[in-house]
mmCIF file of C-alpha atoms in Angstrom:
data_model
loop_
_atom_site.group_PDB
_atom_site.id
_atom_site.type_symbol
_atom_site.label_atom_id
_atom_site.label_comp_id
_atom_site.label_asym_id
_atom_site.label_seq_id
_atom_site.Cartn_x
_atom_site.Cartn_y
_atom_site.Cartn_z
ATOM 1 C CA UNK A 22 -12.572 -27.473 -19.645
ATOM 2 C CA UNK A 23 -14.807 -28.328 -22.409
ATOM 3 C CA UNK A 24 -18.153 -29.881 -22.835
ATOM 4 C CA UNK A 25 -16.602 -33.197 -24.367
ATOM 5 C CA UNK A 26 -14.400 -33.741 -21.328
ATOM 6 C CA UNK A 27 -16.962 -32.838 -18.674
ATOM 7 C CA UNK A 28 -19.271 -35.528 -20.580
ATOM 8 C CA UNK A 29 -16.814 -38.063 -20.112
ATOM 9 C CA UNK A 30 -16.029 -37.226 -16.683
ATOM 10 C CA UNK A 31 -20.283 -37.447 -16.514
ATOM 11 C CA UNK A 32 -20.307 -40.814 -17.759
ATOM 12 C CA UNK A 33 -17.285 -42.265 -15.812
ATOM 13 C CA UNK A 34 -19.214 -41.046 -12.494
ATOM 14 C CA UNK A 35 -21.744 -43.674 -13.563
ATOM 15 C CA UNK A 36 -20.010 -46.319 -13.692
ATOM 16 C CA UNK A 37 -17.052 -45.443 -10.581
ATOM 17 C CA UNK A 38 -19.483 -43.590 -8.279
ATOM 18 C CA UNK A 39 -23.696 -44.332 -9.145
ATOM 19 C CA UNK A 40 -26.152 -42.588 -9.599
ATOM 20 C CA UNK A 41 -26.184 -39.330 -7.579
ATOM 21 C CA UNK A 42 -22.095 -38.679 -8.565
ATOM 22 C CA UNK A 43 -23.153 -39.177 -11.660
ATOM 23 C CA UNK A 44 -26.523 -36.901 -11.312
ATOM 24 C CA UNK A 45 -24.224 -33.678 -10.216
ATOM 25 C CA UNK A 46 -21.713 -34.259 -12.863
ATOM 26 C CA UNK A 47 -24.420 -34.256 -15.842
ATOM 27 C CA UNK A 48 -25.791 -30.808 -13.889
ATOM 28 C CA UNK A 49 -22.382 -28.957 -14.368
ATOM 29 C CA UNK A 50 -22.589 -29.952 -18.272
ATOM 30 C CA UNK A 51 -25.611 -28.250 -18.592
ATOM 31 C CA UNK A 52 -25.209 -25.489 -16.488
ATOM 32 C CA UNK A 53 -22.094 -25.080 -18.845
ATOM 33 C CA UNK A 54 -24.285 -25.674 -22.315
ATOM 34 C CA UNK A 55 -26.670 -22.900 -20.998
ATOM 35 C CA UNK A 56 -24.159 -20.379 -20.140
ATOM 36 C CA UNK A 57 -24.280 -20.757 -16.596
ATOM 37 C CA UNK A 58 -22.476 -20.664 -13.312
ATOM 38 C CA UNK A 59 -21.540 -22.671 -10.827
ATOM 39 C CA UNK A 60 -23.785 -20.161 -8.101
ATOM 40 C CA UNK A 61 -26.967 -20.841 -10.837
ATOM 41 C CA UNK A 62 -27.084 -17.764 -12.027
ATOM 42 C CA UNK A 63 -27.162 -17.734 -16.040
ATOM 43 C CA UNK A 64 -24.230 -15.335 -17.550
ATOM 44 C CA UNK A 65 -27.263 -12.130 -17.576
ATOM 45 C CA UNK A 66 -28.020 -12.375 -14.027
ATOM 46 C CA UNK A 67 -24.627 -12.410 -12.741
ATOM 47 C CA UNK A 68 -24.041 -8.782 -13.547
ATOM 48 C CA UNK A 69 -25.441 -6.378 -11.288
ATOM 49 C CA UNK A 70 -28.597 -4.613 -12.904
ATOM 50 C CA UNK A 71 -26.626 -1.396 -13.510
ATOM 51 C CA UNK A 72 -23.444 -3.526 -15.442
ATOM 52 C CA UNK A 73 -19.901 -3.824 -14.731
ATOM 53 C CA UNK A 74 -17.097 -5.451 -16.181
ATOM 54 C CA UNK A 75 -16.298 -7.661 -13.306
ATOM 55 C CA UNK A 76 -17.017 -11.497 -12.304
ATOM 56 C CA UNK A 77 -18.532 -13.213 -9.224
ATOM 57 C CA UNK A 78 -16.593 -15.429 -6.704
ATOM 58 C CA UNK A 79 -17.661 -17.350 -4.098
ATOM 59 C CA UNK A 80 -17.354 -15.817 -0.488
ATOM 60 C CA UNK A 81 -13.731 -16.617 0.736
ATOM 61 C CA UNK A 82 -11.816 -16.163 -2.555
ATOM 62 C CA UNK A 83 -9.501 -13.324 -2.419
ATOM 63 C CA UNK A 84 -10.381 -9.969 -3.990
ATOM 64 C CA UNK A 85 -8.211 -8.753 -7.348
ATOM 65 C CA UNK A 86 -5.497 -6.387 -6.781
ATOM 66 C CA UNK A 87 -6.946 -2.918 -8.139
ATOM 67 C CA UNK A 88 -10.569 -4.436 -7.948
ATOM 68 C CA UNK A 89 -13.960 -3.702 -5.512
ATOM 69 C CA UNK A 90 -16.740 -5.492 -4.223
ATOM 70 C CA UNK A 91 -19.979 -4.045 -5.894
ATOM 71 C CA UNK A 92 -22.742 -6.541 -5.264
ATOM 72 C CA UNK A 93 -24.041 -9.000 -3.104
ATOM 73 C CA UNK A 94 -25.911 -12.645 -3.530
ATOM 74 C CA UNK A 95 -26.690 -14.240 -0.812
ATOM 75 C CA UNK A 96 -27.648 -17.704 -2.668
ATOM 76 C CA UNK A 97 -24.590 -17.902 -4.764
ATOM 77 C CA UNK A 98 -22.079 -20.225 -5.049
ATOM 78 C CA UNK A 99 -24.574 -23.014 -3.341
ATOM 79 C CA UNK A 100 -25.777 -20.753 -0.481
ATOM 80 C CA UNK A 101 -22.608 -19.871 0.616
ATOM 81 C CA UNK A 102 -22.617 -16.266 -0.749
ATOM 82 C CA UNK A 103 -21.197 -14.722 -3.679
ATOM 83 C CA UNK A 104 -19.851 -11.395 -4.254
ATOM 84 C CA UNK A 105 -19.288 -8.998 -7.363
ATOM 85 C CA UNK A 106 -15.858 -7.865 -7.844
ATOM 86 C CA UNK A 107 -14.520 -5.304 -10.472
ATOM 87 C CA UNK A 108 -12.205 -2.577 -11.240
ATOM 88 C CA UNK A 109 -12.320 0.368 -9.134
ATOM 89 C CA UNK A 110 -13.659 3.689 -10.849
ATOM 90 C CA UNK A 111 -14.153 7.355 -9.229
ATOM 91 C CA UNK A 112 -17.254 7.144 -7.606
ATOM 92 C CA UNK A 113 -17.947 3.995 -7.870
ATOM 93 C CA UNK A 114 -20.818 2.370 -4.703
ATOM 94 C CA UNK A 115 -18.753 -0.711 -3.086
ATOM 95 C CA UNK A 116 -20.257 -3.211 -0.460
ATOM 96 C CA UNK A 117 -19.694 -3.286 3.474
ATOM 97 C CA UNK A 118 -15.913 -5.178 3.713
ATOM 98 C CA UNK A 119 -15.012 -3.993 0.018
ATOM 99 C CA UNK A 120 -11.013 -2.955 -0.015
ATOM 100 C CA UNK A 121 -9.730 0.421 -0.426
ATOM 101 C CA UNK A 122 -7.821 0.446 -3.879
ATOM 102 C CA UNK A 123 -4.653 2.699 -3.427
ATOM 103 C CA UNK A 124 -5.355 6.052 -4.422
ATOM 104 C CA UNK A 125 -9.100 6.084 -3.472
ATOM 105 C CA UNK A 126 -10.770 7.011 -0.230
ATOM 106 C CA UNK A 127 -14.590 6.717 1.101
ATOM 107 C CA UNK A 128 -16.874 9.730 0.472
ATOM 108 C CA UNK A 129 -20.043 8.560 1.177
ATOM 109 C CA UNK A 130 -22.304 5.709 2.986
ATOM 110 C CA UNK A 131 -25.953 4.057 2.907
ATOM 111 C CA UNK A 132 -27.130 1.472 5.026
ATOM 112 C CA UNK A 133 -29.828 -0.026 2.215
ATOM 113 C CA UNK A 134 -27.436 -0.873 -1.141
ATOM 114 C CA UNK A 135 -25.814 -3.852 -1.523
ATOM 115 C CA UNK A 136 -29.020 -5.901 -1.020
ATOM 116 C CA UNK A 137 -29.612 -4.759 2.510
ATOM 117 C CA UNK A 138 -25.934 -4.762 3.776
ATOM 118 C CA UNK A 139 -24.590 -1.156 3.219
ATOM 119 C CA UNK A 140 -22.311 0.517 0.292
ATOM 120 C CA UNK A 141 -19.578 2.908 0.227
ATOM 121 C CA UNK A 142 -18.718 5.470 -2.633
ATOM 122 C CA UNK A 143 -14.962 5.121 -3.369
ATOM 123 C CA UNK A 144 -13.681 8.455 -4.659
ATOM 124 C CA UNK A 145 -10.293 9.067 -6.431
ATOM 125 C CA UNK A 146 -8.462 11.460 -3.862
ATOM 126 C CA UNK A 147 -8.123 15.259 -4.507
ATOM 127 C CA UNK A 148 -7.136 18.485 -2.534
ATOM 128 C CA UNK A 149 -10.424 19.178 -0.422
ATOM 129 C CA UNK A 150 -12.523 15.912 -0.395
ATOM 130 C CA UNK A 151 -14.354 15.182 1.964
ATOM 131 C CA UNK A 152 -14.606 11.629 3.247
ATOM 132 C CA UNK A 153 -16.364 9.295 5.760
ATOM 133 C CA UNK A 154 -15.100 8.329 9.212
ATOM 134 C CA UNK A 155 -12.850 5.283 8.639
ATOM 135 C CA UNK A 156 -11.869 6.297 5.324
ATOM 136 C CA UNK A 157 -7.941 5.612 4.572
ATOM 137 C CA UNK A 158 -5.874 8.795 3.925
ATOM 138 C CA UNK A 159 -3.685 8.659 0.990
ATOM 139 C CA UNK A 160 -0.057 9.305 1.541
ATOM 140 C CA UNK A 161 0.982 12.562 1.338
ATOM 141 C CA UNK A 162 -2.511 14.331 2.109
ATOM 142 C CA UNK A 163 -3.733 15.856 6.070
ATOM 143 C CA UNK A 164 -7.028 15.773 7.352
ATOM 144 C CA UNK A 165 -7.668 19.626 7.996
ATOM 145 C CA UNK A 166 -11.743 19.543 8.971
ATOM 146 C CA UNK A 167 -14.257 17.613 10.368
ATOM 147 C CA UNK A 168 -17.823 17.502 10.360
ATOM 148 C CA UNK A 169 -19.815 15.730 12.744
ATOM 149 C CA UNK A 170 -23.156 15.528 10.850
ATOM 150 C CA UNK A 171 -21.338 14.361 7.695
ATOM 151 C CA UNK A 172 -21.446 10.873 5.377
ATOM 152 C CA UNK A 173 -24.974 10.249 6.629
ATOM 153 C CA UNK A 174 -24.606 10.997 10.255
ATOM 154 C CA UNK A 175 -21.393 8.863 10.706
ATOM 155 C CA UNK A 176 -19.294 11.643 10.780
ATOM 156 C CA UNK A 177 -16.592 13.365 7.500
ATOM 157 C CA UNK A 178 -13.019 14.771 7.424
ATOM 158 C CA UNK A 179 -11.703 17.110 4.910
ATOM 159 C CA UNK A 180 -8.494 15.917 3.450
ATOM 160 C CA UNK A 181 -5.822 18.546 1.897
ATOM 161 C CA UNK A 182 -2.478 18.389 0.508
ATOM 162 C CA UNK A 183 -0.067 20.432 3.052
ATOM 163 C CA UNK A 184 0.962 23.972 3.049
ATOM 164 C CA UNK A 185 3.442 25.509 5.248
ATOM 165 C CA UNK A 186 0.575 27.101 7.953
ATOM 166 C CA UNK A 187 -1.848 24.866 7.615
ATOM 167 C CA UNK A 188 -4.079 23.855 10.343
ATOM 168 C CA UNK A 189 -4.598 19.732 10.607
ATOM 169 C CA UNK A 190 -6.950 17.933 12.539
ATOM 170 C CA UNK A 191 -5.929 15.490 16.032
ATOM 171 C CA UNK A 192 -4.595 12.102 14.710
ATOM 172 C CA UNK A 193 -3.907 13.756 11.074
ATOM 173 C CA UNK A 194 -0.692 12.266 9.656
ATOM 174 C CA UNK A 195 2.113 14.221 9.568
ATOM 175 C CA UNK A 196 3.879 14.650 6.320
ATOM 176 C CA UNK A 197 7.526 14.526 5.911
ATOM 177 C CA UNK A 198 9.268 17.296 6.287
ATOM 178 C CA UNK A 199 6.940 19.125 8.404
ATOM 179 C CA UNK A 200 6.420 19.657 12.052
ATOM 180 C CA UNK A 201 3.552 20.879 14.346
ATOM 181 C CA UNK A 202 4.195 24.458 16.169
ATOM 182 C CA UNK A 203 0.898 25.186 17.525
ATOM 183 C CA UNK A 204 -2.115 23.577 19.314
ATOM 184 C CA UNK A 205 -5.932 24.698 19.628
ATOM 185 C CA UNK A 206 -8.558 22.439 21.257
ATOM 186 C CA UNK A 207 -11.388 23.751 19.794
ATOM 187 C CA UNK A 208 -10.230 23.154 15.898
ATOM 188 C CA UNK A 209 -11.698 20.846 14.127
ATOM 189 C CA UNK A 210 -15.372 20.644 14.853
ATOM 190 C CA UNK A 211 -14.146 20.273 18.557
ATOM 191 C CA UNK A 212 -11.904 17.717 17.901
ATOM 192 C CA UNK A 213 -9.017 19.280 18.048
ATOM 193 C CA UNK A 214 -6.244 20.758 15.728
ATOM 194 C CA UNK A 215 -2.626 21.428 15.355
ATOM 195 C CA UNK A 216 -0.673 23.432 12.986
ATOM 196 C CA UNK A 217 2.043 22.368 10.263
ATOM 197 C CA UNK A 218 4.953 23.938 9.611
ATOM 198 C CA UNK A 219 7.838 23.115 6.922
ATOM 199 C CA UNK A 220 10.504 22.577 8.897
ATOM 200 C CA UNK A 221 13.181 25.202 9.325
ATOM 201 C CA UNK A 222 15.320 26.039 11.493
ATOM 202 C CA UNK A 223 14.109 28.412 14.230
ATOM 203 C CA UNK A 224 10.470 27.108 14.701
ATOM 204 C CA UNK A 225 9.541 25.902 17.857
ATOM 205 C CA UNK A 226 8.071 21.921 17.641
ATOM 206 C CA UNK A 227 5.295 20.771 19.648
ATOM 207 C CA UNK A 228 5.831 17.842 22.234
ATOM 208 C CA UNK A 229 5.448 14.492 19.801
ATOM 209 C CA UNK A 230 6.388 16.141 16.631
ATOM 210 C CA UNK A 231 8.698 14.484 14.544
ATOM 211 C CA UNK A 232 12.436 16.049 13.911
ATOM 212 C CA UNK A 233 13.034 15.648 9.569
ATOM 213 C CA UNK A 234 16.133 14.406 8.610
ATOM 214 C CA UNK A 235 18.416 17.380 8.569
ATOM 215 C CA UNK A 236 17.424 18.636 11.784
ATOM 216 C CA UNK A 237 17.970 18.606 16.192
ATOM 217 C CA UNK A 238 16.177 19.830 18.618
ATOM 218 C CA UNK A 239 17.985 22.243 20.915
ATOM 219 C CA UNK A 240 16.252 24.390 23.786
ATOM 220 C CA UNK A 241 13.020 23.593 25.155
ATOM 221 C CA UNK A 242 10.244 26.891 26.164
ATOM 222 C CA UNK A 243 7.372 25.712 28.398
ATOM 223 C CA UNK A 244 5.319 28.809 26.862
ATOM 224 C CA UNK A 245 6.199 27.315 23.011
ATOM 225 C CA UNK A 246 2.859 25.557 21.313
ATOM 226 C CA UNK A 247 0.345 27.461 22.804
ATOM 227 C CA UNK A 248 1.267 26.573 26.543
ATOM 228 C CA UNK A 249 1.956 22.825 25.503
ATOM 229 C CA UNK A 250 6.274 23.392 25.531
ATOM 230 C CA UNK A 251 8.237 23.197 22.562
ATOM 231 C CA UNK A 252 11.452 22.874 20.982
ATOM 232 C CA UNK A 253 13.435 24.813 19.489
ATOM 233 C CA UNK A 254 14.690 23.338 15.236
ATOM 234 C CA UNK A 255 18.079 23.729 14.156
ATOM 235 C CA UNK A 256 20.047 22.349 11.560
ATOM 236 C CA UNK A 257 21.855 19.012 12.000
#
């Protein structure tokens, strides 16, 4: 809208609605004529002090598809809160509550940034990263270690792309077309870990492993997975 038609609007407050109508309308035409925003912050201030090419909106509004949460202000948008958004970027620090763009996961964690309310470092996903507790795992990838001191005491996983062999970490997604043959409880920092296999007939599944397409399970061996019982792959 432009400064002509928010003048109007300015002056028909006076007459339809008095004074203080009128008041709050001739506020937005200046805070327009001086660059600024609705939360009072002129167009300088409302980029973070390091940049971006984002905007604010108020607390509530939706977040972009493809974008983050970057920065905090507690007295935009009237005191109701406002909150930085722009596009994401490998390594880029997000706020507490920021979404995880596709593609990205969590590597790292403070509880100061963000003005006091905690920040993430979004990471573009590759084989061998490692990232914080809570941190999505991308489709197609395993989590294969854990650390318990890791991502500032809250705990890391290690997340690889699959291999026929490869030991994976309890609660690690399974990728298609591989199955788990073996069990250790002591894997994974202590947490745990189980081993992937692509599937072929002749291996010997663990209890709770998924069959591919293309395949049946036929005899069952208590002594299979490590003592856990298994079944024995064929082909469909």
């Amino acid at each position: 809208m432009s400064v002509h038609q928010l003048l109007r609007r300015a002056r028909a407050a006076v007459v339809g609605r008095g004074i203080g109508a009128a008041a709050a309308a001739f506020a937005l035409v200046a805070a327009v004529v001086l660059g600024g925003t609705v939360s009072g912050m002129s167009v300088a201030e409302a980029k973070p002090a390091w940049g971006g090419s984002g905007k604010w909106a108020c607390s509530g509004q939706p977040v972009a598809a493809g974008n983050v949460i970057t920065d905090y202000d507690s007295k935009g948008c009237g005191g109701y809160g406002s909150w930085y958004q722009q596009p994401a970027k490998d390594g880029i620090w997000t706020c507490s509550g920021s979404p995880v763009v596709a593609g990205y996961v969590i590597t790292d964690h403070t509880t100061y940034g963000c003005r006091g309310i905690g920040s993430w470092r979004h990471s573009l996903v590759h084989d061998g990263i490692w990232t914080c507790s809570g941190s999505p795992v991308v489709p197609g990838y395993v989590i294969s270690n854990h650390l318990r001191a890791g991502c500032g005491g809250i705990g890391s996983w290690q997340h690889n792309l699959p291999h026929d062999g490869i030991w994976t970490c309890s609660g690690s997604p399974v990728v298609a077309g591989y199955v788990i043959t073996g069990h250790t409880t002591y894997g994974c920092d202590g947490a745990g870990s189980w081993r992937h296999n692509t599937a072929r007939a002749g291996l010997w599944a663990c209890p709770g492993s998924p069959v591919p397409p293309g395949f049946r399970s036929t005899s069952y061996n208590a002594g299979a997975c490590d003592g856990l019982g298994g079944w024995l792959l064929a082909r469909a």
